[in-house]
Amino acid sequence: MNFRYSLIVSLLLGLSITGFAQKETPDYRPQYHFTPPKNWTNDPNGLVYSDGKYHLFYQYNPFGNQWGHMSWGHATSTDLINWNHLSLALPEYNNADGSESMIFSGSAVVDKQNSSGFFTKGQTNGLVAIYTAFVHRNLAPIYQHQNLAYSGDDGKTWQYYKQNPVLDLKSKDFRDPKVFWYAPQQKWVMTVSKADRQQAYFYESHDLKSWKFMSRWGRAGNTARVWECPDLIEVSVQGEKTKKWVLFISSGNPQELYPGMQYFVGEFDGKSFKPDQAYEEPEYVDFGKDFFAGVTFNNAPNDRKILLGWVNDWEYANDIPTGGEWRGAFSVPRELSLKRTAKGFELIQWPVSELKKGQKEAFSTQNLKVTSNYEVPFRGNIFDLELTLKPQQAKVFELKLLQSTDEETVLRYDVSEQTLSLDRTHSGNVSFNPKFASVEKVRVPLKDGKLQLRVLADKSIIEVFAQNGEKTLTDLVFPLKKEGKLSISSSGGESVINLLKINSW
């Protein structure tokens, strides 16, 4: 590690656990979505629960607010909403041959049985991080291989395994290991991406150090871009005692119609993954532009499956106008389940229940008829909104958020098409990148003639959950004005709002 890196890392390690000294960016820094205290972040990494705390590691640049010098930042929480910022966990480093290694994405596990031998006898809470080292010279790629680091003090300090790498194919596109404990065969399983082949590779180990290849699967769904950030988990089916395996893949955003994450439902026998269907057409996790690299927490209590994603898009990620200090945020943690349908199993996502803690009702109404435009008596840019409506004779229904004079972010439902769209073309600052202004659309059929929405607004983040989490849309917005008006309109006929409830903090 050279002197400049050593100096910066020393400064970071000396900071208080309450976070960096910072100048708050009042316009766009979210209140209940995680952001780094300063500088750049992208993928969430090493999500793990241990000793009553959720650990969030994340791709982080200690030196600036654009991508580079990838290392792992670190924060912890007891409720998944309020995060305690900790010192830098895994900094990039120099290699003996003069190359450098950035710390790319990966996972973390609690080595309860000390299978690795890294910890003292009897210790059951040792943490092991499994990450991709991006080996390069002046950013020219050499290899991507899998490595270990370990911590015996609840993630406060870390040591790199002296015999790294533990898995190396001499490839430039081999990354993002997600490791979990497979109890039926008492072993560790790694899902890792062979990115350029659009395949997930599966390995097994009994000590986290020696890995044996088992199988590979892929080239289904969206193969237009490289595959990244795989995650294989077992998810409960609603209303049943059944569980199914779900494989998540992040696959870029090659054009407007391609969201960034897809999923496949099937079976895993400890060796190979077999999907339930051919998946010639992709199944997407989120239909907005700004949800990517989502992964789940290992070891979460009560077998909870909790997904966290990066709220951004590589097409404009380095340009978003969040101010000079910080850049990048994460979604609200989402609880996952599956729903059995005639077409197969459908992923259901819902904000974790902890989000309701501390909320207060700001406005509510029921059985309200809307024939043209209704100005909601609420102002704000931080809220949790629930809406159930019956379009009746209406052809189009619109919920306009964060309105200020000529600015608005519009949720639009087309009754004949039964599609829900999120329109940010007039949301405020859309000129910082030509690919930012957009309208995202997803088919959302009515249920018993009704549309149910939950909308989370947090200054610069909009997350939409439709029909109790069957479809989601996540987008960034950057309003230039601060009036925060909210209105509802119905065109072509009358709509009935069965329930409108707005909570704030």
Coordinates of N, CA and C in Angstrom, one line a residue, residues 159-384:
Q159 N -8.4 -8.7 8.5 CA -7.1 -9.2 8.0 C -7.4 -9.9 6.6
Y160 N -6.5 -9.6 5.7 CA -6.6 -10.3 4.4 C -5.9 -11.7 4.6
Y161 N -6.5 -12.7 4.0 CA -6.0 -14.1 4.0 C -4.7 -14.1 3.3
K162 N -3.6 -14.6 3.9 CA -2.3 -14.5 3.3 C -2.1 -15.4 2.1
Q163 N -3.0 -16.4 1.9 CA -2.9 -17.3 0.8 C -3.9 -17.0 -0.3
N164 N -4.4 -15.7 -0.3 CA -5.3 -15.3 -1.4 C -4.5 -15.4 -2.8
P165 N -5.2 -15.6 -3.9 CA -6.7 -15.9 -4.0 C -7.0 -17.3 -3.7
V166 N -8.3 -17.5 -3.4 CA -8.8 -18.9 -3.1 C -9.5 -19.5 -4.3
L167 N -9.8 -18.7 -5.3 CA -10.4 -19.2 -6.5 C -10.0 -18.3 -7.7
D168 N -9.3 -18.8 -8.7 CA -8.7 -18.0 -9.7 C -8.8 -18.8 -11.0
L169 N -9.6 -18.2 -12.0 CA -9.7 -18.8 -13.3 C -8.8 -18.1 -14.4
K170 N -8.0 -17.2 -13.9 CA -7.1 -16.3 -14.8 C -8.0 -15.6 -15.8
S171 N -9.1 -15.1 -15.3 CA -10.1 -14.5 -16.1 C -10.3 -13.0 -15.8
K172 N -10.6 -12.2 -16.7 CA -10.9 -10.7 -16.5 C -12.3 -10.5 -16.2
D173 N -13.2 -11.5 -16.2 CA -14.6 -11.3 -16.0 C -15.2 -12.4 -15.1
F174 N -14.7 -12.5 -13.9 CA -15.1 -13.6 -13.0 C -15.3 -12.9 -11.6
R175 N -16.5 -12.6 -11.2 CA -16.7 -11.7 -10.1 C -18.0 -11.9 -9.3
D176 N -18.0 -11.2 -8.2 CA -19.2 -11.0 -7.3 C -19.7 -12.2 -6.6
P177 N -18.8 -12.9 -5.8 CA -19.2 -14.1 -5.2 C -20.2 -13.9 -4.1
K178 N -21.3 -14.7 -4.1 CA -22.3 -14.7 -3.0 C -22.2 -16.1 -2.3
V179 N -21.8 -16.2 -1.1 CA -21.6 -17.4 -0.4 C -22.6 -17.6 0.7
F180 N -23.2 -18.8 0.8 CA -24.1 -19.1 1.9 C -23.9 -20.5 2.4
W181 N -24.4 -20.8 3.6 CA -24.3 -22.1 4.2 C -25.5 -23.0 3.8
Y182 N -25.1 -24.1 3.2 CA -26.1 -25.0 2.7 C -26.2 -26.2 3.7
A183 N -27.2 -26.0 4.6 CA -27.3 -26.9 5.7 C -27.6 -28.4 5.4
P184 N -28.3 -28.8 4.3 CA -28.6 -30.2 4.1 C -27.3 -31.0 3.8
Q185 N -26.3 -30.3 3.3 CA -25.0 -31.0 3.0 C -23.8 -30.5 3.9
Q186 N -24.2 -29.6 4.8 CA -23.2 -29.1 5.8 C -21.9 -28.5 5.0
K187 N -22.2 -27.6 4.1 CA -21.1 -27.0 3.3 C -21.4 -25.6 2.9
W188 N -20.4 -24.9 2.5 CA -20.6 -23.6 1.9 C -20.8 -23.7 0.4
V189 N -21.7 -22.8 -0.1 CA -21.9 -22.8 -1.5 C -21.6 -21.4 -2.0
M190 N -20.9 -21.2 -3.1 CA -20.6 -19.9 -3.7 C -21.3 -19.9 -5.1
T191 N -22.0 -18.8 -5.3 CA -22.5 -18.4 -6.6 C -21.7 -17.3 -7.1
V192 N -21.1 -17.4 -8.3 CA -20.2 -16.3 -8.8 C -20.5 -16.2 -10.3
S193 N -20.3 -15.0 -10.8 CA -20.6 -14.7 -12.1 C -19.4 -14.8 -13.1
K194 N -19.6 -15.6 -14.1 CA -18.7 -15.6 -15.3 C -19.4 -14.6 -16.2
A195 N -19.0 -13.3 -16.0 CA -19.8 -12.2 -16.5 C -20.0 -12.2 -18.0
D196 N -18.8 -12.5 -18.7 CA -18.9 -12.4 -20.2 C -19.6 -13.5 -20.9
R197 N -19.8 -14.6 -20.1 CA -20.6 -15.7 -20.7 C -22.0 -15.7 -20.3
Q198 N -22.5 -14.8 -19.5 CA -23.8 -14.7 -19.0 C -24.2 -16.0 -18.3
Q199 N -23.3 -16.4 -17.4 CA -23.5 -17.7 -16.6 C -23.2 -17.5 -15.2
A200 N -23.9 -18.2 -14.3 CA -23.6 -18.3 -12.9 C -22.8 -19.6 -12.7
Y201 N -21.7 -19.6 -12.0 CA -20.9 -20.8 -11.6 C -21.2 -21.1 -10.2
F202 N -21.3 -22.4 -9.8 CA -21.5 -22.8 -8.5 C -20.4 -23.7 -8.0
Y203 N -19.9 -23.3 -6.8 CA -18.7 -24.0 -6.1 C -19.1 -24.4 -4.7
E204 N -18.4 -25.4 -4.2 CA -18.6 -25.8 -2.8 C -17.3 -25.8 -2.0
S205 N -17.5 -25.7 -0.7 CA -16.3 -25.7 0.2 C -16.7 -26.1 1.6
H206 N -15.8 -26.7 2.3 CA -16.0 -27.0 3.7 C -15.2 -26.1 4.7
D207 N -14.4 -25.3 4.1 CA -13.5 -24.5 5.0 C -13.4 -23.0 4.5
L208 N -14.1 -22.7 3.4 CA -14.1 -21.3 2.8 C -12.8 -21.0 2.1
K209 N -11.8 -21.9 2.2 CA -10.5 -21.7 1.6 C -10.4 -22.5 0.3
S210 N -10.8 -23.7 0.3 CA -10.7 -24.6 -0.9 C -12.0 -24.8 -1.5
W211 N -12.1 -24.4 -2.8 CA -13.4 -24.4 -3.5 C -13.3 -25.4 -4.7
K212 N -14.4 -26.2 -4.8 CA -14.6 -27.2 -5.9 C -15.7 -26.8 -6.8
F213 N -15.5 -26.8 -8.1 CA -16.5 -26.5 -9.1 C -17.6 -27.6 -9.0
M214 N -18.9 -27.2 -9.1 CA -20.0 -28.1 -9.1 C -20.7 -28.0 -10.4
S215 N -21.1 -26.8 -10.9 CA -22.0 -26.7 -12.1 C -22.0 -25.3 -12.5
R216 N -22.6 -25.1 -13.7 CA -22.9 -23.7 -14.2 C -24.2 -23.7 -14.8
W217 N -24.8 -22.5 -14.9 CA -26.1 -22.3 -15.5 C -26.2 -20.9 -16.0
G218 N -26.9 -20.8 -17.2 CA -27.1 -19.4 -17.7 C -27.5 -19.3 -19.1
R219 N -27.3 -18.1 -19.6 CA -27.7 -17.7 -21.0 C -29.2 -17.9 -21.1
A220 N -30.0 -17.3 -20.3 CA -31.4 -17.3 -20.3 C -31.9 -15.9 -20.0
G221 N -33.2 -15.6 -20.3 CA -33.7 -14.3 -20.0 C -32.9 -13.2 -20.8
N222 N -32.5 -12.2 -20.1 CA -31.8 -11.1 -20.8 C -30.3 -11.4 -20.8
T223 N -29.8 -11.6 -22.0 CA -28.3 -11.8 -22.2 C -27.7 -10.7 -23.0
A224 N -28.3 -9.5 -23.1 CA -27.8 -8.5 -23.9 C -26.5 -7.8 -23.3
R225 N -26.3 -8.0 -22.0 CA -25.2 -7.4 -21.4 C -24.6 -8.5 -20.4
V226 N -23.4 -8.2 -19.9 CA -22.8 -9.1 -18.9 C -23.6 -9.3 -17.7
W227 N -23.5 -10.5 -17.1 CA -24.2 -10.8 -15.9 C -23.3 -10.5 -14.7
E228 N -23.9 -9.9 -13.6 CA -23.2 -9.5 -12.4 C -24.0 -9.8 -11.2
C229 N -23.3 -9.8 -10.0 CA -24.0 -9.8 -8.7 C -25.0 -10.9 -8.6
P230 N -24.7 -12.2 -8.8 CA -25.6 -13.3 -8.6 C -25.9 -13.5 -7.1
D231 N -27.1 -14.0 -6.9 CA -27.5 -14.3 -5.5 C -28.5 -15.4 -5.6
L232 N -28.2 -16.5 -5.0 CA -29.1 -17.7 -4.9 C -29.6 -17.9 -3.5
I233 N -31.0 -17.8 -3.4 CA -31.6 -17.9 -2.0 C -32.8 -18.7 -2.1
E234 N -33.3 -19.3 -1.0 CA -34.5 -20.0 -0.9 C -35.6 -19.1 -0.3
V235 N -36.7 -19.0 -1.0 CA -37.8 -18.0 -0.6 C -39.1 -18.8 -0.4
S236 N -39.8 -18.3 0.6 CA -41.1 -19.0 1.0 C -42.2 -18.5 0.0
V237 N -43.1 -19.4 -0.3 CA -44.3 -19.2 -1.1 C -45.4 -18.7 -0.2
Q238 N -46.1 -17.6 -0.5 CA -47.2 -17.1 0.3 C -48.3 -18.1 0.4
G239 N -48.8 -18.3 1.7 CA -49.9 -19.2 1.9 C -49.6 -20.6 1.8
E240 N -48.3 -21.0 1.7 CA -48.0 -22.4 1.6 C -46.8 -22.7 2.5
K241 N -46.5 -24.0 2.7 CA -45.3 -24.4 3.5 C -44.1 -24.6 2.5
T242 N -44.4 -24.3 1.2 CA -43.4 -24.6 0.2 C -42.4 -23.4 0.1
K243 N -41.1 -23.8 -0.3 CA -40.1 -22.9 -0.6 C -39.5 -23.2 -2.0
K244 N -39.1 -22.2 -2.7 CA -38.4 -22.3 -4.0 C -37.1 -21.5 -4.0
W245 N -36.2 -22.0 -4.8 CA -34.9 -21.3 -5.0 C -35.1 -20.2 -6.0
V246 N -34.5 -19.1 -5.7 CA -34.5 -17.9 -6.7 C -33.1 -17.5 -6.9
L247 N -32.8 -17.4 -8.2 CA -31.5 -16.9 -8.6 C -31.6 -15.5 -9.2
F248 N -31.0 -14.5 -8.5 CA -31.0 -13.1 -9.0 C -29.7 -12.8 -9.8
I249 N -29.9 -12.0 -10.9 CA -28.8 -11.6 -11.7 C -29.0 -10.1 -12.1
S250 N -27.9 -9.4 -11.9 CA -27.9 -8.0 -12.4 C -27.3 -8.0 -13.8
S251 N -28.0 -7.4 -14.8 CA -27.5 -7.5 -16.2 C -27.5 -6.3 -17.0
G252 N -27.2 -5.1 -16.3 CA -27.0 -3.9 -17.1 C -28.3 -3.4 -17.6
N253 N -28.2 -2.3 -18.3 CA -29.4 -1.6 -18.8 C -29.1 -1.1 -20.3
P254 N -29.1 -2.1 -21.2 CA -28.7 -1.7 -22.6 C -29.6 -0.8 -23.4
Q255 N -30.9 -0.8 -23.0 CA -31.8 0.2 -23.7 C -32.9 0.5 -22.7
E256 N -33.7 1.4 -23.1 CA -34.8 1.9 -22.3 C -35.7 0.8 -21.7
L257 N -35.9 -0.3 -22.5 CA -36.9 -1.3 -22.2 C -36.3 -2.4 -21.3
Y258 N -35.0 -2.3 -21.0 CA -34.4 -3.4 -20.2 C -34.1 -2.9 -18.8
P259 N -34.8 -3.3 -17.8 CA -34.5 -3.0 -16.4 C -33.2 -3.7 -16.0
G260 N -32.6 -3.4 -14.9 CA -31.3 -3.9 -14.6 C -31.2 -5.2 -13.9
M261 N -32.2 -5.7 -13.3 CA -32.1 -7.0 -12.5 C -33.2 -7.9 -13.0
Q262 N -32.9 -9.2 -13.1 CA -33.8 -10.2 -13.4 C -33.7 -11.4 -12.4
Y263 N -34.7 -12.3 -12.4 CA -34.7 -13.4 -11.5 C -35.3 -14.6 -12.2
F264 N -34.8 -15.8 -11.6 CA -35.2 -17.1 -12.1 C -35.6 -17.9 -10.9
V265 N -36.8 -18.6 -11.0 CA -37.3 -19.5 -10.0 C -37.1 -20.9 -10.3
G266 N -36.6 -21.7 -9.4 CA -36.4 -23.1 -9.7 C -36.0 -24.0 -8.5
E267 N -35.2 -25.0 -8.7 CA -34.7 -25.9 -7.7 C -33.2 -25.9 -7.6
F268 N -32.7 -26.1 -6.4 CA -31.3 -26.3 -6.2 C -31.1 -27.5 -5.3
D269 N -30.3 -28.5 -5.7 CA -30.1 -29.7 -5.0 C -28.7 -29.8 -4.3
G270 N -28.1 -28.6 -4.1 CA -26.8 -28.6 -3.5 C -25.7 -28.6 -4.5
K271 N -26.0 -28.9 -5.7 CA -25.0 -29.0 -6.8 C -25.3 -28.1 -8.0
S272 N -26.6 -28.1 -8.4 CA -26.9 -27.4 -9.6 C -28.3 -26.7 -9.5
F273 N -28.5 -25.7 -10.2 CA -29.7 -24.9 -10.3 C -30.5 -25.3 -11.5
K274 N -31.8 -25.6 -11.4 CA -32.6 -26.0 -12.5 C -33.9 -25.1 -12.4
P275 N -34.1 -24.2 -13.4 CA -35.2 -23.4 -13.4 C -36.5 -24.1 -13.7
D276 N -37.6 -23.6 -13.3 CA -38.9 -24.2 -13.5 C -39.4 -24.0 -14.9
Q277 N -38.9 -23.0 -15.6 CA -39.3 -22.8 -17.0 C -38.1 -22.3 -17.8
A278 N -38.3 -22.2 -19.1 CA -37.2 -21.9 -20.0 C -36.7 -20.4 -19.9
Y279 N -37.5 -19.5 -19.4 CA -37.2 -18.1 -19.3 C -36.6 -17.6 -20.6
E280 N -37.3 -17.8 -21.7 CA -37.0 -17.2 -22.9 C -37.2 -15.7 -22.9
E281 N -38.2 -15.3 -22.1 CA -38.4 -13.9 -21.8 C -38.0 -13.6 -20.3
P282 N -37.4 -12.5 -20.0 CA -36.9 -12.2 -18.7 C -38.0 -11.9 -17.7
E283 N -37.8 -12.2 -16.5 CA -38.6 -11.8 -15.3 C -37.8 -10.7 -14.6
Y284 N -38.3 -9.5 -14.5 CA -37.5 -8.4 -13.9 C -37.9 -8.2 -12.4
V285 N -36.9 -7.8 -11.7 CA -37.1 -7.4 -10.3 C -37.7 -6.1 -10.1
D286 N -37.3 -5.1 -10.9 CA -37.8 -3.7 -10.8 C -37.8 -3.1 -12.2
F287 N -38.9 -2.3 -12.5 CA -39.1 -1.8 -13.8 C -38.7 -0.3 -13.9
G288 N -38.1 0.2 -12.9 CA -37.6 1.6 -13.0 C -36.2 1.5 -13.6
K289 N -35.6 2.7 -13.7 CA -34.2 2.8 -14.3 C -33.2 2.6 -13.2
D290 N -33.6 2.8 -11.9 CA -32.6 3.0 -10.8 C -32.7 1.9 -9.7
F291 N -32.5 0.7 -10.1 CA -32.4 -0.4 -9.1 C -31.5 -1.5 -9.7
F292 N -30.3 -1.7 -9.1 CA -29.3 -2.5 -9.6 C -28.5 -3.1 -8.5
A293 N -27.9 -4.3 -8.8 CA -26.9 -5.0 -7.9 C -27.5 -5.4 -6.6
G294 N -28.8 -5.6 -6.6 CA -29.5 -6.0 -5.4 C -29.0 -7.4 -4.9
V295 N -28.8 -7.5 -3.6 CA -28.4 -8.8 -3.0 C -29.1 -8.9 -1.6
T296 N -29.1 -10.1 -1.0 CA -29.8 -10.3 0.2 C -28.9 -10.5 1.4
F297 N -29.4 -10.3 2.6 CA -28.7 -10.5 3.9 C -28.5 -11.9 4.2
N298 N -27.3 -12.4 4.5 CA -27.1 -13.7 5.0 C -27.4 -13.7 6.5
N299 N -27.9 -14.9 6.9 CA -28.1 -15.1 8.4 C -29.1 -14.2 9.0
A300 N -30.1 -13.6 8.3 CA -31.1 -12.8 8.8 C -32.0 -13.6 9.8
P301 N -32.4 -13.0 10.9 CA -33.2 -13.7 11.9 C -34.6 -14.1 11.3
N302 N -35.2 -15.2 11.8 CA -36.5 -15.7 11.5 C -36.6 -16.0 10.0
D303 N -35.4 -16.4 9.4 CA -35.4 -16.8 8.0 C -35.9 -15.7 7.0
R304 N -35.7 -14.5 7.4 CA -36.2 -13.4 6.6 C -35.3 -13.3 5.3
K305 N -35.9 -13.0 4.2 CA -35.2 -12.7 3.0 C -35.3 -11.3 2.6
I306 N -34.2 -10.5 2.8 CA -34.3 -9.1 2.7 C -33.3 -8.6 1.6
L307 N -33.8 -7.9 0.7 CA -33.1 -7.5 -0.5 C -32.8 -6.0 -0.4
L308 N -31.5 -5.6 -0.8 CA -31.1 -4.2 -0.8 C -30.4 -4.0 -2.1
G309 N -30.8 -2.9 -2.8 CA -30.3 -2.6 -4.1 C -29.7 -1.2 -4.2
W310 N -28.8 -1.0 -5.2 CA -28.2 0.3 -5.4 C -29.2 1.2 -6.3
V311 N -29.5 2.4 -5.8 CA -30.4 3.2 -6.5 C -29.6 4.2 -7.4
N312 N -29.4 3.7 -8.7 CA -28.6 4.5 -9.6 C -28.6 3.7 -10.9
D313 N -28.0 4.2 -12.0 CA -27.9 3.6 -13.3 C -26.5 4.0 -13.9
W314 N -25.8 3.0 -14.3 CA -24.4 3.2 -14.8 C -24.4 4.2 -16.0
E315 N -25.5 4.4 -16.7 CA -25.6 5.3 -17.8 C -25.3 6.8 -17.4
Y316 N -25.6 7.1 -16.1 CA -25.5 8.5 -15.7 C -25.0 8.6 -14.2
A317 N -24.5 7.4 -13.7 CA -24.2 7.4 -12.3 C -23.2 8.4 -11.8
N318 N -22.2 8.6 -12.6 CA -21.1 9.6 -12.2 C -21.6 11.0 -12.3
D319 N -22.8 11.3 -12.9 CA -23.2 12.7 -13.2 C -24.3 13.2 -12.3
I320 N -25.0 12.3 -11.5 CA -26.1 12.7 -10.8 C -25.8 13.9 -9.9
P321 N -26.7 14.9 -9.8 CA -26.3 16.2 -9.2 C -26.6 16.3 -7.7
T322 N -26.0 15.3 -7.0 CA -26.3 15.3 -5.5 C -25.4 16.2 -4.7
G323 N -24.6 17.0 -5.4 CA -23.7 17.9 -4.7 C -22.3 17.4 -4.7
G324 N -21.3 18.1 -4.2 CA -19.9 17.8 -4.3 C -19.4 16.8 -3.3
E325 N -20.2 16.4 -2.3 CA -19.7 15.6 -1.2 C -20.0 14.1 -1.4
W326 N -21.3 13.8 -1.8 CA -21.7 12.4 -1.8 C -22.3 12.0 -3.1
R327 N -22.3 10.8 -3.5 CA -22.9 10.3 -4.7 C -23.3 8.9 -4.6
G328 N -24.6 8.5 -4.5 CA -25.0 7.1 -4.5 C -25.9 6.9 -3.3
A329 N -26.9 6.0 -3.4 CA -27.8 5.7 -2.4 C -28.3 4.2 -2.6
F330 N -28.9 3.7 -1.5 CA -29.5 2.4 -1.6 C -31.0 2.4 -1.4
S331 N -31.7 1.4 -1.9 CA -33.1 1.3 -1.7 C -33.5 1.1 -0.3
V332 N -34.8 1.2 0.0 CA -35.3 0.7 1.3 C -35.1 -0.9 1.3
P333 N -34.7 -1.5 2.3 CA -34.7 -3.0 2.4 C -36.0 -3.5 2.1
R334 N -36.1 -4.6 1.2 CA -37.3 -5.2 0.8 C -37.4 -6.6 1.3
E335 N -38.6 -6.9 1.9 CA -38.8 -8.3 2.3 C -39.4 -9.1 1.1
L336 N -38.8 -10.3 0.9 CA -39.2 -11.1 -0.3 C -40.1 -12.3 0.0
S337 N -41.0 -12.6 -0.9 CA -41.7 -13.8 -0.9 C -42.1 -14.2 -2.3
L338 N -42.7 -15.3 -2.5 CA -43.1 -15.7 -3.8 C -44.6 -16.0 -3.8
K339 N -45.3 -15.7 -4.9 CA -46.7 -16.0 -5.1 C -46.9 -16.9 -6.2
R340 N -47.7 -18.0 -6.0 CA -48.0 -19.0 -7.0 C -49.1 -18.4 -7.9
T341 N -48.8 -18.4 -9.2 CA -49.8 -17.9 -10.2 C -50.0 -19.0 -11.3
A342 N -50.9 -18.7 -12.2 CA -51.1 -19.7 -13.3 C -49.9 -19.8 -14.2
K343 N -49.1 -18.7 -14.3 CA -48.0 -18.7 -15.2 C -46.7 -19.1 -14.5
G344 N -46.8 -19.4 -13.2 CA -45.6 -19.8 -12.4 C -45.5 -19.0 -11.2
F345 N -44.3 -18.9 -10.6 CA -44.1 -18.2 -9.3 C -43.6 -16.7 -9.6
E346 N -44.3 -15.8 -8.9 CA -44.0 -14.4 -9.1 C -43.3 -13.8 -7.8
L347 N -42.3 -13.0 -8.0 CA -41.6 -12.4 -6.9 C -42.4 -11.3 -6.3
I348 N -42.6 -11.3 -5.0 CA -43.3 -10.2 -4.3 C -42.2 -9.5 -3.4
Q349 N -42.3 -8.2 -3.5 CA -41.4 -7.3 -2.7 C -42.2 -6.3 -1.9
W350 N -41.7 -6.1 -0.6 CA -42.5 -5.1 0.2 C -41.5 -4.5 1.2
P351 N -41.6 -3.2 1.4 CA -40.7 -2.5 2.4 C -40.7 -3.2 3.7
V352 N -39.6 -3.4 4.3 CA -39.5 -4.0 5.6 C -40.4 -3.3 6.6
S353 N -41.0 -4.1 7.6 CA -41.9 -3.5 8.5 C -41.3 -2.4 9.4
E354 N -40.0 -2.5 9.6 CA -39.3 -1.5 10.4 C -39.5 -0.1 9.9
L355 N -39.8 0.1 8.6 CA -39.9 1.4 8.1 C -41.1 2.2 8.7
K356 N -42.1 1.5 9.2 CA -43.2 2.1 9.8 C -42.9 2.7 11.2
K357 N -41.8 2.3 11.8 CA -41.5 2.8 13.1 C -41.2 4.3 13.1
G358 N -41.9 5.0 13.9 CA -41.7 6.5 14.0 C -42.5 7.3 13.0
Q359 N -43.3 6.6 12.1 CA -44.1 7.4 11.2 C -45.3 7.9 11.9
K360 N -45.8 9.0 11.4 CA -47.0 9.7 11.9 C -48.0 10.0 10.7
E361 N -49.2 9.8 10.9 CA -50.2 10.1 9.9 C -50.3 11.6 9.6
A362 N -50.1 11.9 8.3 CA -50.1 13.3 7.9 C -51.4 13.7 7.3
F363 N -52.0 12.7 6.6 CA -53.3 12.9 5.9 C -53.9 11.6 5.6
S364 N -55.3 11.5 5.6 CA -55.9 10.3 5.1 C -57.4 10.7 4.7
T365 N -57.9 10.0 3.7 CA -59.3 10.1 3.3 C -59.7 8.8 2.7
Q366 N -61.1 8.6 2.7 CA -61.6 7.4 2.1 C -62.8 7.7 1.2
N367 N -63.1 6.8 0.3 CA -64.3 6.9 -0.6 C -64.5 8.3 -1.2
L368 N -63.4 8.8 -1.8 CA -63.4 10.1 -2.4 C -63.5 10.0 -3.9
K369 N -64.5 10.7 -4.5 CA -64.8 10.6 -5.9 C -63.9 11.7 -6.6
V370 N -63.2 11.4 -7.7 CA -62.4 12.3 -8.4 C -62.9 12.3 -9.8
T371 N -63.4 13.5 -10.3 CA -63.9 13.6 -11.6 C -62.9 14.4 -12.5
S372 N -62.1 15.2 -11.9 CA -61.1 16.0 -12.7 C -59.8 16.0 -12.0
N373 N -59.6 17.1 -11.1 CA -58.3 17.2 -10.4 C -58.6 17.5 -9.0
Y374 N -57.8 16.8 -8.1 CA -57.9 16.9 -6.7 C -56.6 17.3 -6.1
E375 N -56.5 18.4 -5.4 CA -55.3 18.9 -4.8 C -55.3 18.3 -3.4
V376 N -54.3 17.4 -3.1 CA -54.2 16.8 -1.8 C -53.7 17.8 -0.8
P377 N -54.3 18.0 0.3 CA -53.9 18.9 1.3 C -52.7 18.4 2.1
F378 N -51.6 18.3 1.4 CA -50.3 17.8 1.9 C -49.2 18.4 1.1
R379 N -48.1 18.8 1.8 CA -46.9 19.3 1.2 C -45.7 18.6 1.8
G380 N -44.8 18.1 0.9 CA -43.6 17.5 1.5 C -42.9 16.6 0.4
N381 N -41.7 16.3 0.7 CA -40.9 15.5 -0.2 C -40.3 14.3 0.5
I382 N -40.8 14.0 1.7 CA -40.4 12.8 2.4 C -41.7 12.2 3.0
F383 N -42.2 11.1 2.4 CA -43.4 10.5 2.9 C -43.6 9.0 2.4
D384 N -44.5 8.4 3.0 CA -44.9 7.0 2.7 C -46.4 7.0 2.4

